[in-house]
Amino acid sequence: MVTPLSQRDVLDKSGLERLLNHVIEGGVAGVFILGTTGEAPSLSYRLRREMISETVRIVDRRVPVMVGVTDTAFVETVALAEYAADAGADAAVLTTPYYFPAGQTELTRYVQNIAPLIPLPLMLYNMPGLTKVWFEIETLQRLSEIQSIIGVKDSSGDLDYFGDVCKLKSIRPDWSVLIGPEILLREAIELGGDGGVNGGANVMPEAFVGWFNAIKGGDQETAKCCFEKVNEFQRIYDIGKYASRHIKATKSALSLIGICEDLPADPFNRFLDPERARVAEILHQLGLSTQEANCG
C-alpha cells in the first residue's frame, strides 16, 4: 500500500482513510504497509509510527495489517516491530538488510538473532533488486526452523526461484508464499503460491481480487476479463523515465480517482501535467476515472 502524504513528512490522514476503505471494500485479504510501494526507507521514524497507528485504527480489525519493519540498524527494526505489535498490527515483514550487502551466513545469523525479538509473526521479503541480497533457497530452508516465520513474499520476478520457495512448503506447510510482481499472479498460483501483494490493488482492488478468485475457482472467463484490465493497467508503470515511476504512477492514479494526494517522499517528485494526463487516459479507458472497475 502507498503512504499518502500531504506535505513533506506529513501523513495525509483523510486520504489514508479513504484508501484503506477503498481497498477493504474492494475485497483485499489484508493490507501491507511500509513496504516498497509505501516508500518506507524514505520516511521518518515518526511518520512510520504514525502510519502504523493510524492504519490499525482505521482498519479496526476488518482485515489483517502487515507492517514492513526493516531498517539498516538492527535495534531500529526491533523497535518498530515492537511498536507495531503494541499498536495492534498482525504481522511484521522483514527484508534482507540493505546498503551493506550481507553474505548468506551473515543473513542467516541476522534473522536467527532478530526473529526472537520481534513480537509478531514474521514474513520474510525477498527484494534483491533494491536490497542487493537474495534470501537464497538454502538460507530459507535453514530459517524454516524458526516457527515465528510464517512465509515469504518474493519480488524478484524470477519464477524458477518462486517455484523453489513454494517447494519449501513441504517442510513448512503452514507457510504463505506471495508474489510481488502483480502481472505474474496466475503463474505464481500455478506454481503453488498463495496469492500476491499487488501495488495496483491500491487503485483497482476489485479487478485484482476478482482475478485471484477466478484463478483459484477455475473461472476462466472472469479470469480473462480481469487479466485484461490488470494488463492494461500496467501501462501506467511505463510513464516517466526514472525507476520511481512505479510509485509516482500509482499515487498519480489514486489522486485522479479522488482517493489521496499524489505527493511522493523525497527525493522523488510527483508527475507533472503531461504524465498525469497519460495516467488519466489509461484510467479513463479502464472506466476508473469516476468509478471502480467491476470484475467478478
PDB file of C-alpha atoms in Angstrom:
ATOM      1  CA  MET A   1       0.000   0.000   0.000  1.00  0.00           C
ATOM      2  CA  VAL A   2       1.179   3.546  -0.686  1.00  0.00           C
ATOM      3  CA  THR A   3       1.832   6.008   2.123  1.00  0.00           C
ATOM      4  CA  PRO A   4      -0.370   9.056   1.411  1.00  0.00           C
ATOM      5  CA  LEU A   5       1.443  12.342   2.109  1.00  0.00           C
ATOM      6  CA  SER A   6       0.018  15.867   2.146  1.00  0.00           C
ATOM      7  CA  GLN A   7       3.372  17.598   2.698  1.00  0.00           C
ATOM      8  CA  ARG A   8       6.940  16.542   3.415  1.00  0.00           C
ATOM      9  CA  ASP A   9       6.810  14.278   6.495  1.00  0.00           C
ATOM     10  CA  VAL A  10       3.056  14.882   6.914  1.00  0.00           C
ATOM     11  CA  LEU A  11       0.632  11.977   6.617  1.00  0.00           C
ATOM     12  CA  ASP A  12      -2.476  12.576   4.503  1.00  0.00           C
ATOM     13  CA  LYS A  13      -4.808  11.121   7.141  1.00  0.00           C
ATOM     14  CA  SER A  14      -8.076  11.661   5.300  1.00  0.00           C
ATOM     15  CA  GLY A  15      -6.513  10.182   2.180  1.00  0.00           C
ATOM     16  CA  LEU A  16      -5.266   7.203   4.187  1.00  0.00           C
ATOM     17  CA  GLU A  17      -8.760   6.561   5.493  1.00  0.00           C
ATOM     18  CA  ARG A  18     -10.261   6.758   2.001  1.00  0.00           C
ATOM     19  CA  LEU A  19      -7.542   4.470   0.661  1.00  0.00           C
ATOM     20  CA  LEU A  20      -7.989   1.840   3.361  1.00  0.00           C
ATOM     21  CA  ASN A  21     -11.763   1.843   2.949  1.00  0.00           C
ATOM     22  CA  HIS A  22     -11.305   1.681  -0.828  1.00  0.00           C
ATOM     23  CA  VAL A  23      -9.108  -1.434  -0.771  1.00  0.00           C
ATOM     24  CA  ILE A  24     -11.034  -3.186   2.004  1.00  0.00           C
ATOM     25  CA  GLU A  25     -14.348  -2.596   0.268  1.00  0.00           C
ATOM     26  CA  GLY A  26     -12.629  -3.861  -2.885  1.00  0.00           C
ATOM     27  CA  GLY A  27     -12.190  -7.228  -1.183  1.00  0.00           C
ATOM     28  CA  VAL A  28      -8.483  -7.446  -0.319  1.00  0.00           C
ATOM     29  CA  ALA A  29      -7.495 -10.132   2.183  1.00  0.00           C
ATOM     30  CA  GLY A  30      -5.146  -7.826   4.083  1.00  0.00           C
ATOM     31  CA  VAL A  31      -3.007  -4.707   3.838  1.00  0.00           C
ATOM     32  CA  PHE A  32       0.794  -4.438   3.786  1.00  0.00           C
ATOM     33  CA  ILE A  33       2.116  -1.025   4.802  1.00  0.00           C
ATOM     34  CA  LEU A  34       5.659   0.398   4.841  1.00  0.00           C
ATOM     35  CA  GLY A  35       6.907  -1.770   2.028  1.00  0.00           C
ATOM     36  CA  THR A  36       8.468  -0.732  -1.270  1.00  0.00           C
ATOM     37  CA  THR A  37       5.366   0.960  -2.691  1.00  0.00           C
ATOM     38  CA  GLY A  38       4.958   2.504   0.758  1.00  0.00           C
ATOM     39  CA  GLU A  39       8.373   4.209   0.406  1.00  0.00           C
ATOM     40  CA  ALA A  40       9.329   3.071   3.904  1.00  0.00           C
ATOM     41  CA  PRO A  41      13.095   3.778   3.781  1.00  0.00           C
ATOM     42  CA  SER A  42      12.367   7.403   2.783  1.00  0.00           C
ATOM     43  CA  LEU A  43      10.036   8.080   5.728  1.00  0.00           C
ATOM     44  CA  SER A  44      10.977   9.411   9.145  1.00  0.00           C
ATOM     45  CA  TYR A  45      10.666   7.067  12.110  1.00  0.00           C
ATOM     46  CA  ARG A  46       7.966   9.349  13.496  1.00  0.00           C
ATOM     47  CA  LEU A  47       5.919   9.122  10.302  1.00  0.00           C
ATOM     48  CA  ARG A  48       6.329   5.355  10.085  1.00  0.00           C
ATOM     49  CA  ARG A  49       4.902   5.019  13.580  1.00  0.00           C
ATOM     50  CA  GLU A  50       2.034   7.356  12.752  1.00  0.00           C
ATOM     51  CA  MET A  51       1.290   5.337   9.623  1.00  0.00           C
ATOM     52  CA  ILE A  52       1.151   2.166  11.706  1.00  0.00           C
ATOM     53  CA  SER A  53      -1.116   3.526  14.436  1.00  0.00           C
ATOM     54  CA  GLU A  54      -3.471   5.288  12.020  1.00  0.00           C
ATOM     55  CA  THR A  55      -3.727   2.242   9.761  1.00  0.00           C
ATOM     56  CA  VAL A  56      -4.522  -0.107  12.643  1.00  0.00           C
ATOM     57  CA  ARG A  57      -7.094   2.351  13.981  1.00  0.00           C
ATOM     58  CA  ILE A  58      -8.848   2.813  10.635  1.00  0.00           C
ATOM     59  CA  VAL A  59      -8.759  -0.860   9.655  1.00  0.00           C
ATOM     60  CA  ASP A  60     -10.309  -1.754  13.024  1.00  0.00           C
ATOM     61  CA  ARG A  61      -9.703  -5.497  12.604  1.00  0.00           C
ATOM     62  CA  ARG A  62     -11.582  -5.708   9.292  1.00  0.00           C
ATOM     63  CA  VAL A  63      -8.505  -7.321   7.670  1.00  0.00           C
ATOM     64  CA  PRO A  64      -5.017  -8.242   8.903  1.00  0.00           C
ATOM     65  CA  VAL A  65      -2.380  -5.488   8.896  1.00  0.00           C
ATOM     66  CA  MET A  66       1.180  -6.407   7.931  1.00  0.00           C
ATOM     67  CA  VAL A  67       3.958  -3.894   8.639  1.00  0.00           C
ATOM     68  CA  GLY A  68       7.353  -3.566   6.982  1.00  0.00           C
ATOM     69  CA  VAL A  69       9.889  -3.115   9.782  1.00  0.00           C
ATOM     70  CA  THR A  70      13.281  -3.387   8.078  1.00  0.00           C
ATOM     71  CA  ASP A  71      15.885  -0.768   8.886  1.00  0.00           C
ATOM     72  CA  THR A  72      19.630  -0.587   8.339  1.00  0.00           C
ATOM     73  CA  ALA A  73      20.024  -0.694  12.143  1.00  0.00           C
ATOM     74  CA  PHE A  74      19.119  -3.916  13.950  1.00  0.00           C
ATOM     75  CA  VAL A  75      17.729  -2.139  17.023  1.00  0.00           C
ATOM     76  CA  GLU A  76      15.531   0.190  14.946  1.00  0.00           C
ATOM     77  CA  THR A  77      13.974  -2.816  13.226  1.00  0.00           C
ATOM     78  CA  VAL A  78      13.168  -4.373  16.584  1.00  0.00           C
ATOM     79  CA  ALA A  79      11.837  -1.085  17.964  1.00  0.00           C
ATOM     80  CA  LEU A  80       9.490  -0.593  15.011  1.00  0.00           C
ATOM     81  CA  ALA A  81       8.262  -4.181  15.279  1.00  0.00           C
ATOM     82  CA  GLU A  82       7.572  -3.670  18.980  1.00  0.00           C
ATOM     83  CA  TYR A  83       5.643  -0.500  18.194  1.00  0.00           C
ATOM     84  CA  ALA A  84       3.626  -2.321  15.529  1.00  0.00           C
ATOM     85  CA  ALA A  85       2.779  -5.091  17.964  1.00  0.00           C
ATOM     86  CA  ASP A  86       1.718  -2.630  20.658  1.00  0.00           C
ATOM     87  CA  ALA A  87      -0.430  -0.773  18.103  1.00  0.00           C
ATOM     88  CA  GLY A  88      -2.277  -3.980  17.224  1.00  0.00           C
ATOM     89  CA  ALA A  89      -0.713  -4.986  13.896  1.00  0.00           C
ATOM     90  CA  ASP A  90      -0.960  -8.639  12.904  1.00  0.00           C
ATOM     91  CA  ALA A  91       2.438  -9.409  11.357  1.00  0.00           C
ATOM     92  CA  ALA A  92       5.848  -7.918  10.580  1.00  0.00           C
ATOM     93  CA  VAL A  93       7.641  -8.104   7.246  1.00  0.00           C
ATOM     94  CA  LEU A  94      11.440  -8.263   7.067  1.00  0.00           C
ATOM     95  CA  THR A  95      13.651  -7.786   4.010  1.00  0.00           C
ATOM     96  CA  THR A  96      17.337  -8.514   3.818  1.00  0.00           C
ATOM     97  CA  PRO A  97      19.246  -5.589   5.399  1.00  0.00           C
ATOM     98  CA  TYR A  98      20.164  -3.053   2.727  1.00  0.00           C
ATOM     99  CA  TYR A  99      23.165  -0.799   1.947  1.00  0.00           C
ATOM    100  CA  PHE A 100      25.886  -3.215   3.123  1.00  0.00           C
ATOM    101  CA  PRO A 101      25.239  -6.493   1.260  1.00  0.00           C
ATOM    102  CA  ALA A 102      25.252  -9.403   3.697  1.00  0.00           C
ATOM    103  CA  GLY A 103      26.586 -12.859   2.911  1.00  0.00           C
ATOM    104  CA  GLN A 104      24.200 -15.770   3.353  1.00  0.00           C
ATOM    105  CA  THR A 105      25.875 -16.914   6.578  1.00  0.00           C
ATOM    106  CA  GLU A 106      25.570 -13.374   7.946  1.00  0.00           C
ATOM    107  CA  LEU A 107      21.974 -13.130   6.747  1.00  0.00           C
ATOM    108  CA  THR A 108      21.026 -16.422   8.381  1.00  0.00           C
ATOM    109  CA  ARG A 109      22.538 -15.343  11.679  1.00  0.00           C
ATOM    110  CA  TYR A 110      20.843 -11.945  11.420  1.00  0.00           C
ATOM    111  CA  VAL A 111      17.384 -13.478  11.083  1.00  0.00           C
ATOM    112  CA  GLN A 112      18.097 -16.057  13.779  1.00  0.00           C
ATOM    113  CA  ASN A 113      19.067 -13.220  16.126  1.00  0.00           C
ATOM    114  CA  ILE A 114      16.268 -10.834  15.299  1.00  0.00           C
ATOM    115  CA  ALA A 115      13.286 -13.175  14.950  1.00  0.00           C
ATOM    116  CA  PRO A 116      13.012 -13.964  18.700  1.00  0.00           C
ATOM    117  CA  LEU A 117      12.955 -10.214  19.433  1.00  0.00           C
ATOM    118  CA  ILE A 118      10.084  -9.441  17.071  1.00  0.00           C
ATOM    119  CA  PRO A 119       6.807  -9.944  18.967  1.00  0.00           C
ATOM    120  CA  LEU A 120       4.757 -10.669  15.841  1.00  0.00           C
ATOM    121  CA  PRO A 121       4.501 -13.401  13.235  1.00  0.00           C
ATOM    122  CA  LEU A 122       7.222 -12.646  10.689  1.00  0.00           C
ATOM    123  CA  MET A 123       7.138 -12.784   6.901  1.00  0.00           C
ATOM    124  CA  LEU A 124      10.428 -12.661   5.007  1.00  0.00           C
ATOM    125  CA  TYR A 125      10.548 -10.360   1.981  1.00  0.00           C
ATOM    126  CA  ASN A 126      12.885 -11.146  -0.913  1.00  0.00           C
ATOM    127  CA  MET A 127      13.578  -7.906  -2.814  1.00  0.00           C
ATOM    128  CA  PRO A 128      17.069  -8.294  -4.353  1.00  0.00           C
ATOM    129  CA  GLY A 129      16.530  -5.523  -6.904  1.00  0.00           C
ATOM    130  CA  LEU A 130      16.656  -2.965  -4.091  1.00  0.00           C
ATOM    131  CA  THR A 131      18.436  -4.690  -1.199  1.00  0.00           C
ATOM    132  CA  LYS A 132      21.160  -6.314  -3.384  1.00  0.00           C
ATOM    133  CA  VAL A 133      20.840  -9.600  -1.459  1.00  0.00           C
ATOM    134  CA  TRP A 134      18.645 -12.666  -2.029  1.00  0.00           C
ATOM    135  CA  PHE A 135      17.194 -14.969   0.570  1.00  0.00           C
ATOM    136  CA  GLU A 136      18.775 -17.975  -1.116  1.00  0.00           C
ATOM    137  CA  ILE A 137      16.773 -21.209  -1.007  1.00  0.00           C
ATOM    138  CA  GLU A 138      19.256 -22.964   1.282  1.00  0.00           C
ATOM    139  CA  THR A 139      19.053 -19.990   3.655  1.00  0.00           C
ATOM    140  CA  LEU A 140      15.261 -20.099   3.670  1.00  0.00           C
ATOM    141  CA  GLN A 141      15.405 -23.819   4.363  1.00  0.00           C
ATOM    142  CA  ARG A 142      17.541 -23.194   7.442  1.00  0.00           C
ATOM    143  CA  LEU A 143      15.315 -20.332   8.551  1.00  0.00           C
ATOM    144  CA  SER A 144      12.213 -22.507   8.191  1.00  0.00           C
ATOM    145  CA  GLU A 145      13.156 -23.962  11.589  1.00  0.00           C
ATOM    146  CA  ILE A 146      12.082 -20.647  13.182  1.00  0.00           C
ATOM    147  CA  GLN A 147       8.412 -21.144  13.974  1.00  0.00           C
ATOM    148  CA  SER A 148       7.545 -17.442  14.115  1.00  0.00           C
ATOM    149  CA  ILE A 149       8.369 -17.123  10.409  1.00  0.00           C
ATOM    150  CA  ILE A 150       5.096 -17.616   8.554  1.00  0.00           C
ATOM    151  CA  GLY A 151       6.101 -17.292   4.915  1.00  0.00           C
ATOM    152  CA  VAL A 152       7.846 -15.396   2.144  1.00  0.00           C
ATOM    153  CA  LYS A 153       6.956 -12.542  -0.159  1.00  0.00           C
ATOM    154  CA  ASP A 154       9.085 -12.693  -3.305  1.00  0.00           C
ATOM    155  CA  SER A 155       9.508  -9.655  -5.534  1.00  0.00           C
ATOM    156  CA  SER A 156      12.468 -10.946  -7.544  1.00  0.00           C
ATOM    157  CA  GLY A 157      10.372 -11.681 -10.639  1.00  0.00           C
ATOM    158  CA  ASP A 158      12.248 -14.984 -11.031  1.00  0.00           C
ATOM    159  CA  LEU A 159       9.578 -17.672 -11.358  1.00  0.00           C
ATOM    160  CA  ASP A 160      12.077 -20.533 -11.062  1.00  0.00           C
ATOM    161  CA  TYR A 161      13.132 -19.129  -7.685  1.00  0.00           C
ATOM    162  CA  PHE A 162       9.488 -18.589  -6.703  1.00  0.00           C
ATOM    163  CA  GLY A 163       8.709 -22.204  -7.534  1.00  0.00           C
ATOM    164  CA  ASP A 164      11.601 -23.360  -5.353  1.00  0.00           C
ATOM    165  CA  VAL A 165      10.298 -21.224  -2.466  1.00  0.00           C
ATOM    166  CA  CYS A 166       6.897 -22.867  -2.859  1.00  0.00           C
ATOM    167  CA  LYS A 167       8.542 -26.285  -2.574  1.00  0.00           C
ATOM    168  CA  LEU A 168       9.642 -25.340   0.946  1.00  0.00           C
ATOM    169  CA  LYS A 169       6.009 -25.778   1.964  1.00  0.00           C
ATOM    170  CA  SER A 170       6.811 -29.484   2.034  1.00  0.00           C
ATOM    171  CA  ILE A 171       8.654 -28.784   5.300  1.00  0.00           C
ATOM    172  CA  ARG A 172       6.553 -25.778   6.359  1.00  0.00           C
ATOM    173  CA  PRO A 173       3.026 -26.439   5.067  1.00  0.00           C
ATOM    174  CA  ASP A 174       1.792 -23.515   7.154  1.00  0.00           C
ATOM    175  CA  TRP A 175       3.847 -21.009   5.146  1.00  0.00           C
ATOM    176  CA  SER A 176       2.201 -18.469   2.855  1.00  0.00           C
ATOM    177  CA  VAL A 177       4.202 -17.698  -0.284  1.00  0.00           C
ATOM    178  CA  LEU A 178       3.191 -14.486  -2.043  1.00  0.00           C
ATOM    179  CA  ILE A 179       4.297 -12.919  -5.330  1.00  0.00           C
ATOM    180  CA  GLY A 180       5.258  -9.261  -5.644  1.00  0.00           C
ATOM    181  CA  PRO A 181       5.130  -8.514  -9.408  1.00  0.00           C
ATOM    182  CA  GLU A 182       1.387  -8.294  -9.918  1.00  0.00           C
ATOM    183  CA  ILE A 183       1.305  -9.382 -13.544  1.00  0.00           C
ATOM    184  CA  LEU A 184       2.734 -12.790 -12.514  1.00  0.00           C
ATOM    185  CA  LEU A 185      -0.160 -13.701 -10.216  1.00  0.00           C
ATOM    186  CA  ARG A 186      -1.518 -16.553 -12.359  1.00  0.00           C
ATOM    187  CA  GLU A 187       1.903 -18.143 -12.834  1.00  0.00           C
ATOM    188  CA  ALA A 188       2.598 -17.783  -9.116  1.00  0.00           C
ATOM    189  CA  ILE A 189      -0.590 -19.582  -8.145  1.00  0.00           C
ATOM    190  CA  GLU A 190       0.065 -22.333 -10.695  1.00  0.00           C
ATOM    191  CA  LEU A 191       3.490 -22.868  -9.070  1.00  0.00           C
ATOM    192  CA  GLY A 192       1.862 -23.329  -5.664  1.00  0.00           C
ATOM    193  CA  GLY A 193       1.825 -19.750  -4.423  1.00  0.00           C
ATOM    194  CA  ASP A 194      -0.911 -18.456  -2.174  1.00  0.00           C
ATOM    195  CA  GLY A 195      -1.542 -15.014  -3.656  1.00  0.00           C
ATOM    196  CA  GLY A 196       0.008 -11.659  -4.373  1.00  0.00           C
ATOM    197  CA  VAL A 197       0.935  -8.369  -2.731  1.00  0.00           C
ATOM    198  CA  ASN A 198      -0.076  -6.194  -5.647  1.00  0.00           C
ATOM    199  CA  GLY A 199       0.595  -2.453  -5.772  1.00  0.00           C
ATOM    200  CA  GLY A 200      -2.026  -1.976  -8.470  1.00  0.00           C
ATOM    201  CA  ALA A 201      -4.682  -3.046  -5.972  1.00  0.00           C
ATOM    202  CA  ASN A 202      -4.254   0.370  -4.362  1.00  0.00           C
ATOM    203  CA  VAL A 203      -6.092   1.725  -7.385  1.00  0.00           C
ATOM    204  CA  MET A 204      -8.377  -1.078  -8.576  1.00  0.00           C
ATOM    205  CA  PRO A 205      -8.656  -3.707  -5.860  1.00  0.00           C
ATOM    206  CA  GLU A 206     -11.776  -5.320  -7.271  1.00  0.00           C
ATOM    207  CA  ALA A 207     -10.019  -6.281 -10.502  1.00  0.00           C
ATOM    208  CA  PHE A 208      -7.093  -7.902  -8.655  1.00  0.00           C
ATOM    209  CA  VAL A 209      -9.336  -9.666  -6.148  1.00  0.00           C
ATOM    210  CA  GLY A 210     -11.648 -10.787  -8.948  1.00  0.00           C
ATOM    211  CA  TRP A 211      -8.687 -12.110 -10.924  1.00  0.00           C
ATOM    212  CA  PHE A 212      -7.337 -14.015  -7.915  1.00  0.00           C
ATOM    213  CA  ASN A 213     -10.733 -15.526  -7.080  1.00  0.00           C
ATOM    214  CA  ALA A 214     -11.353 -16.504 -10.699  1.00  0.00           C
ATOM    215  CA  ILE A 215      -7.946 -18.186 -10.998  1.00  0.00           C
ATOM    216  CA  LYS A 216      -8.474 -20.113  -7.754  1.00  0.00           C
ATOM    217  CA  GLY A 217     -12.016 -21.021  -8.737  1.00  0.00           C
ATOM    218  CA  GLY A 218     -11.193 -22.096 -12.286  1.00  0.00           C
ATOM    219  CA  ASP A 219     -13.477 -19.449 -13.807  1.00  0.00           C
ATOM    220  CA  GLN A 220     -11.522 -18.838 -16.992  1.00  0.00           C
ATOM    221  CA  GLU A 221     -13.923 -16.299 -18.483  1.00  0.00           C
ATOM    222  CA  THR A 222     -13.828 -13.998 -15.457  1.00  0.00           C
ATOM    223  CA  ALA A 223     -10.086 -14.549 -15.075  1.00  0.00           C
ATOM    224  CA  LYS A 224      -9.601 -13.426 -18.688  1.00  0.00           C
ATOM    225  CA  CYS A 225     -11.736 -10.313 -18.131  1.00  0.00           C
ATOM    226  CA  CYS A 226      -9.835  -9.317 -15.025  1.00  0.00           C
ATOM    227  CA  PHE A 227      -6.437 -10.092 -16.530  1.00  0.00           C
ATOM    228  CA  GLU A 228      -7.183  -7.804 -19.465  1.00  0.00           C
ATOM    229  CA  LYS A 229      -7.898  -4.952 -17.040  1.00  0.00           C
ATOM    230  CA  VAL A 230      -4.814  -5.690 -14.939  1.00  0.00           C
ATOM    231  CA  ASN A 231      -2.648  -5.944 -18.045  1.00  0.00           C
ATOM    232  CA  GLU A 232      -3.973  -2.661 -19.421  1.00  0.00           C
ATOM    233  CA  PHE A 233      -3.331  -1.023 -16.057  1.00  0.00           C
ATOM    234  CA  GLN A 234       0.361  -1.986 -16.322  1.00  0.00           C
ATOM    235  CA  ARG A 235       0.761   0.768 -18.936  1.00  0.00           C
ATOM    236  CA  ILE A 236       0.829   3.409 -16.194  1.00  0.00           C
ATOM    237  CA  TYR A 237       4.148   1.986 -14.996  1.00  0.00           C
ATOM    238  CA  ASP A 238       5.761   2.838 -18.351  1.00  0.00           C
ATOM    239  CA  ILE A 239       5.083   6.555 -17.892  1.00  0.00           C
ATOM    240  CA  GLY A 240       8.123   8.535 -16.817  1.00  0.00           C
ATOM    241  CA  LYS A 241      11.797   7.712 -17.249  1.00  0.00           C
ATOM    242  CA  TYR A 242      13.024   7.033 -13.699  1.00  0.00           C
ATOM    243  CA  ALA A 243      12.700   3.920 -11.540  1.00  0.00           C
ATOM    244  CA  SER A 244      10.475   5.967  -9.214  1.00  0.00           C
ATOM    245  CA  ARG A 245       7.782   5.990 -11.909  1.00  0.00           C
ATOM    246  CA  HIS A 246       6.017   2.974 -10.380  1.00  0.00           C
ATOM    247  CA  ILE A 247       5.319   4.836  -7.139  1.00  0.00           C
ATOM    248  CA  LYS A 248       4.605   8.118  -8.916  1.00  0.00           C
ATOM    249  CA  ALA A 249       2.160   6.472 -11.304  1.00  0.00           C
ATOM    250  CA  THR A 250       0.309   4.676  -8.519  1.00  0.00           C
ATOM    251  CA  LYS A 251      -0.021   7.828  -6.438  1.00  0.00           C
ATOM    252  CA  SER A 252      -0.991   9.848  -9.510  1.00  0.00           C
ATOM    253  CA  ALA A 253      -3.751   7.361 -10.308  1.00  0.00           C
ATOM    254  CA  LEU A 254      -5.033   7.465  -6.732  1.00  0.00           C
ATOM    255  CA  SER A 255      -5.199  11.245  -6.779  1.00  0.00           C
ATOM    256  CA  LEU A 256      -7.013  11.221 -10.125  1.00  0.00           C
ATOM    257  CA  ILE A 257      -9.760   8.964  -8.767  1.00  0.00           C
ATOM    258  CA  GLY A 258     -10.080  11.117  -5.654  1.00  0.00           C
ATOM    259  CA  ILE A 259      -8.532   8.827  -3.054  1.00  0.00           C
ATOM    260  CA  CYS A 260      -5.436  10.626  -1.736  1.00  0.00           C
ATOM    261  CA  GLU A 261      -2.708  13.128  -2.525  1.00  0.00           C
ATOM    262  CA  ASP A 262      -0.077  12.188  -5.112  1.00  0.00           C
ATOM    263  CA  LEU A 263       2.994  13.555  -3.303  1.00  0.00           C
ATOM    264  CA  PRO A 264       5.858  11.044  -3.060  1.00  0.00           C
ATOM    265  CA  ALA A 265       8.547  11.143  -0.401  1.00  0.00           C
ATOM    266  CA  ASP A 266      11.820  12.946  -1.112  1.00  0.00           C
ATOM    267  CA  PRO A 267      13.850  12.736  -3.293  1.00  0.00           C
ATOM    268  CA  PHE A 268      11.068  11.974  -5.754  1.00  0.00           C
ATOM    269  CA  ASN A 269       8.759  14.473  -7.450  1.00  0.00           C
ATOM    270  CA  ARG A 270       5.114  13.964  -8.343  1.00  0.00           C
ATOM    271  CA  PHE A 271       4.183  13.556 -12.004  1.00  0.00           C
ATOM    272  CA  LEU A 272       3.721  16.810 -13.896  1.00  0.00           C
ATOM    273  CA  ASP A 273       0.659  17.539 -16.049  1.00  0.00           C
ATOM    274  CA  PRO A 274       1.796  15.702 -19.219  1.00  0.00           C
ATOM    275  CA  GLU A 275       2.410  12.487 -17.285  1.00  0.00           C
ATOM    276  CA  ARG A 276      -0.784  12.870 -15.254  1.00  0.00           C
ATOM    277  CA  ALA A 277      -2.726  13.274 -18.488  1.00  0.00           C
ATOM    278  CA  ARG A 278      -1.354   9.961 -19.741  1.00  0.00           C
ATOM    279  CA  VAL A 279      -2.304   8.246 -16.480  1.00  0.00           C
ATOM    280  CA  ALA A 280      -5.770   9.783 -16.681  1.00  0.00           C
ATOM    281  CA  GLU A 281      -6.250   8.484 -20.216  1.00  0.00           C
ATOM    282  CA  ILE A 282      -5.402   4.926 -19.178  1.00  0.00           C
ATOM    283  CA  LEU A 283      -7.767   5.168 -16.215  1.00  0.00           C
ATOM    284  CA  HIS A 284     -10.481   6.520 -18.483  1.00  0.00           C
ATOM    285  CA  GLN A 285     -10.034   3.565 -20.834  1.00  0.00           C
ATOM    286  CA  LEU A 286     -10.409   1.250 -17.837  1.00  0.00           C
ATOM    287  CA  GLY A 287     -13.511   3.038 -16.582  1.00  0.00           C
ATOM    288  CA  LEU A 288     -11.622   4.050 -13.441  1.00  0.00           C
ATOM    289  CA  SER A 289     -11.746   7.810 -13.755  1.00  0.00           C
ATOM    290  CA  THR A 290     -15.068   8.039 -11.998  1.00  0.00           C
ATOM    291  CA  GLN A 291     -15.866   4.544 -10.751  1.00  0.00           C
ATOM    292  CA  GLU A 292     -14.247   1.270  -9.839  1.00  0.00           C
ATOM    293  CA  ALA A 293     -13.920  -1.468 -12.455  1.00  0.00           C
ATOM    294  CA  ASN A 294     -16.255  -4.360 -11.621  1.00  0.00           C
ATOM    295  CA  CYS A 295     -14.669  -7.762 -12.198  1.00  0.00           C
ATOM    296  CA  GLY A 296     -16.130 -10.968 -10.901  1.00  0.00           C
TER     297      GLY A 296
END
